[in-house]
Amino acid sequence: MFHRIQYFHAVVECKSFSDAAKKCQISQSAISQQIQALEKELGVVLLLRKRPNFVLTPAGNYFYENSRKLLSDLKEIQEQTLHLHKN
């Protein structure tokens, strides 16, 4: 789920599936599939797809805002773990 959340954030921040795919170095279809899998896993629609753009649903906006802290915390945990390992 961690990578799916990262992909979701990339889509929201880039405001584009294609730009997010480039940023994440995966295909546009793969990032779209990952977002769909995240939505299925959560049981909610996060994005309303309106070609060529999308709109965050209220659930999507809530998930985005609240998962930012989660991603930040995970990044910090990874960095501290590596730091402890090196010392």
mmCIF file of C-alpha atoms in Angstrom:
data_model
loop_
_atom_site.group_PDB
_atom_site.id
_atom_site.type_symbol
_atom_site.label_atom_id
_atom_site.label_comp_id
_atom_site.label_asym_id
_atom_site.label_seq_id
_atom_site.Cartn_x
_atom_site.Cartn_y
_atom_site.Cartn_z
ATOM 1 C CA MET A 1 0.000 0.000 0.000
ATOM 2 C CA PHE A 2 2.945 2.326 0.689
ATOM 3 C CA HIS A 3 3.872 2.652 -2.998
ATOM 4 C CA ARG A 4 0.261 3.175 -3.970
ATOM 5 C CA ILE A 5 -0.008 6.053 -1.527
ATOM 6 C CA GLN A 6 3.171 7.551 -2.975
ATOM 7 C CA TYR A 7 1.740 7.237 -6.493
ATOM 8 C CA PHE A 8 -1.515 8.835 -5.358
ATOM 9 C CA HIS A 9 0.420 11.767 -3.888
ATOM 10 C CA ALA A 10 2.418 12.135 -7.075
ATOM 11 C CA VAL A 11 -0.767 12.312 -9.154
ATOM 12 C CA VAL A 12 -2.318 14.916 -6.867
ATOM 13 C CA GLU A 13 0.852 17.008 -6.620
ATOM 14 C CA CYS A 14 1.633 16.836 -10.325
ATOM 15 C CA LYS A 15 -2.035 17.387 -11.199
ATOM 16 C CA SER A 16 -1.523 14.859 -13.961
ATOM 17 C CA PHE A 17 -1.348 11.102 -14.332
ATOM 18 C CA SER A 18 1.238 11.354 -17.101
ATOM 19 C CA ASP A 19 3.493 13.776 -15.204
ATOM 20 C CA ALA A 20 3.195 11.669 -12.052
ATOM 21 C CA ALA A 21 4.111 8.568 -14.029
ATOM 22 C CA LYS A 22 7.245 10.290 -15.339
ATOM 23 C CA LYS A 23 8.141 11.441 -11.829
ATOM 24 C CA CYS A 24 7.683 7.898 -10.461
ATOM 25 C CA GLN A 25 9.400 6.343 -13.491
ATOM 26 C CA ILE A 26 6.503 4.041 -14.349
ATOM 27 C CA SER A 27 4.031 4.024 -17.222
ATOM 28 C CA GLN A 28 0.873 6.085 -17.166
ATOM 29 C CA SER A 29 -1.264 2.954 -17.352
ATOM 30 C CA ALA A 30 0.640 1.443 -14.408
ATOM 31 C CA ILE A 31 0.112 4.492 -12.224
ATOM 32 C CA SER A 32 -3.562 4.549 -13.149
ATOM 33 C CA GLN A 33 -3.854 0.871 -12.229
ATOM 34 C CA GLN A 34 -2.126 1.518 -8.912
ATOM 35 C CA ILE A 35 -4.567 4.323 -8.067
ATOM 36 C CA GLN A 36 -7.485 2.061 -8.965
ATOM 37 C CA ALA A 37 -6.032 -0.690 -6.765
ATOM 38 C CA LEU A 38 -5.659 1.784 -3.879
ATOM 39 C CA GLU A 39 -9.273 2.866 -4.304
ATOM 40 C CA LYS A 40 -10.402 -0.754 -4.338
ATOM 41 C CA GLU A 41 -8.330 -1.534 -1.243
ATOM 42 C CA LEU A 42 -9.772 1.460 0.610
ATOM 43 C CA GLY A 43 -13.282 0.892 -0.722
ATOM 44 C CA VAL A 44 -13.689 4.522 -1.812
ATOM 45 C CA VAL A 45 -13.288 6.645 -4.925
ATOM 46 C CA LEU A 46 -10.413 9.077 -4.409
ATOM 47 C CA LEU A 47 -10.383 10.744 -7.815
ATOM 48 C CA LEU A 48 -13.121 11.538 -10.298
ATOM 49 C CA ARG A 49 -11.478 11.136 -13.664
ATOM 50 C CA LYS A 50 -12.528 13.827 -16.121
ATOM 51 C CA ARG A 51 -10.282 13.656 -19.144
ATOM 52 C CA PRO A 52 -7.763 15.081 -19.353
ATOM 53 C CA ASN A 53 -7.871 15.984 -15.653
ATOM 54 C CA PHE A 54 -9.312 14.693 -12.416
ATOM 55 C CA VAL A 55 -10.986 16.078 -9.326
ATOM 56 C CA LEU A 56 -10.353 14.897 -5.784
ATOM 57 C CA THR A 57 -13.425 13.549 -4.051
ATOM 58 C CA PRO A 58 -13.987 14.624 -0.436
ATOM 59 C CA ALA A 59 -12.639 11.200 0.587
ATOM 60 C CA GLY A 60 -9.663 11.702 -1.729
ATOM 61 C CA ASN A 61 -8.913 15.094 -0.262
ATOM 62 C CA TYR A 62 -9.157 13.718 3.284
ATOM 63 C CA PHE A 63 -6.921 10.765 2.411
ATOM 64 C CA TYR A 64 -4.375 13.009 0.705
ATOM 65 C CA GLU A 65 -4.140 15.495 3.559
ATOM 66 C CA ASN A 66 -3.940 12.866 6.275
ATOM 67 C CA SER A 67 -1.564 10.494 4.507
ATOM 68 C CA ARG A 68 0.991 13.289 3.988
ATOM 69 C CA LYS A 69 2.020 12.927 7.629
ATOM 70 C CA LEU A 70 2.255 9.173 7.202
ATOM 71 C CA LEU A 71 4.613 9.506 4.224
ATOM 72 C CA SER A 72 6.684 12.085 6.054
ATOM 73 C CA ASP A 73 6.964 9.833 9.108
ATOM 74 C CA LEU A 74 7.943 6.836 6.968
ATOM 75 C CA LYS A 75 10.631 8.855 5.208
ATOM 76 C CA GLU A 76 12.020 9.941 8.584
ATOM 77 C CA ILE A 77 11.992 6.334 9.836
ATOM 78 C CA GLN A 78 13.881 5.198 6.739
ATOM 79 C CA GLU A 79 16.481 7.951 7.124
ATOM 80 C CA GLN A 80 16.992 7.310 10.845
ATOM 81 C CA THR A 81 17.269 3.561 10.292
ATOM 82 C CA LEU A 82 19.954 4.106 7.665
ATOM 83 C CA HIS A 83 21.739 6.587 9.920
ATOM 84 C CA LEU A 84 21.747 4.104 12.823
ATOM 85 C CA HIS A 85 22.998 1.375 10.526
ATOM 86 C CA LYS A 86 25.927 3.482 9.329
ATOM 87 C CA ASN A 87 26.958 4.416 12.851
#
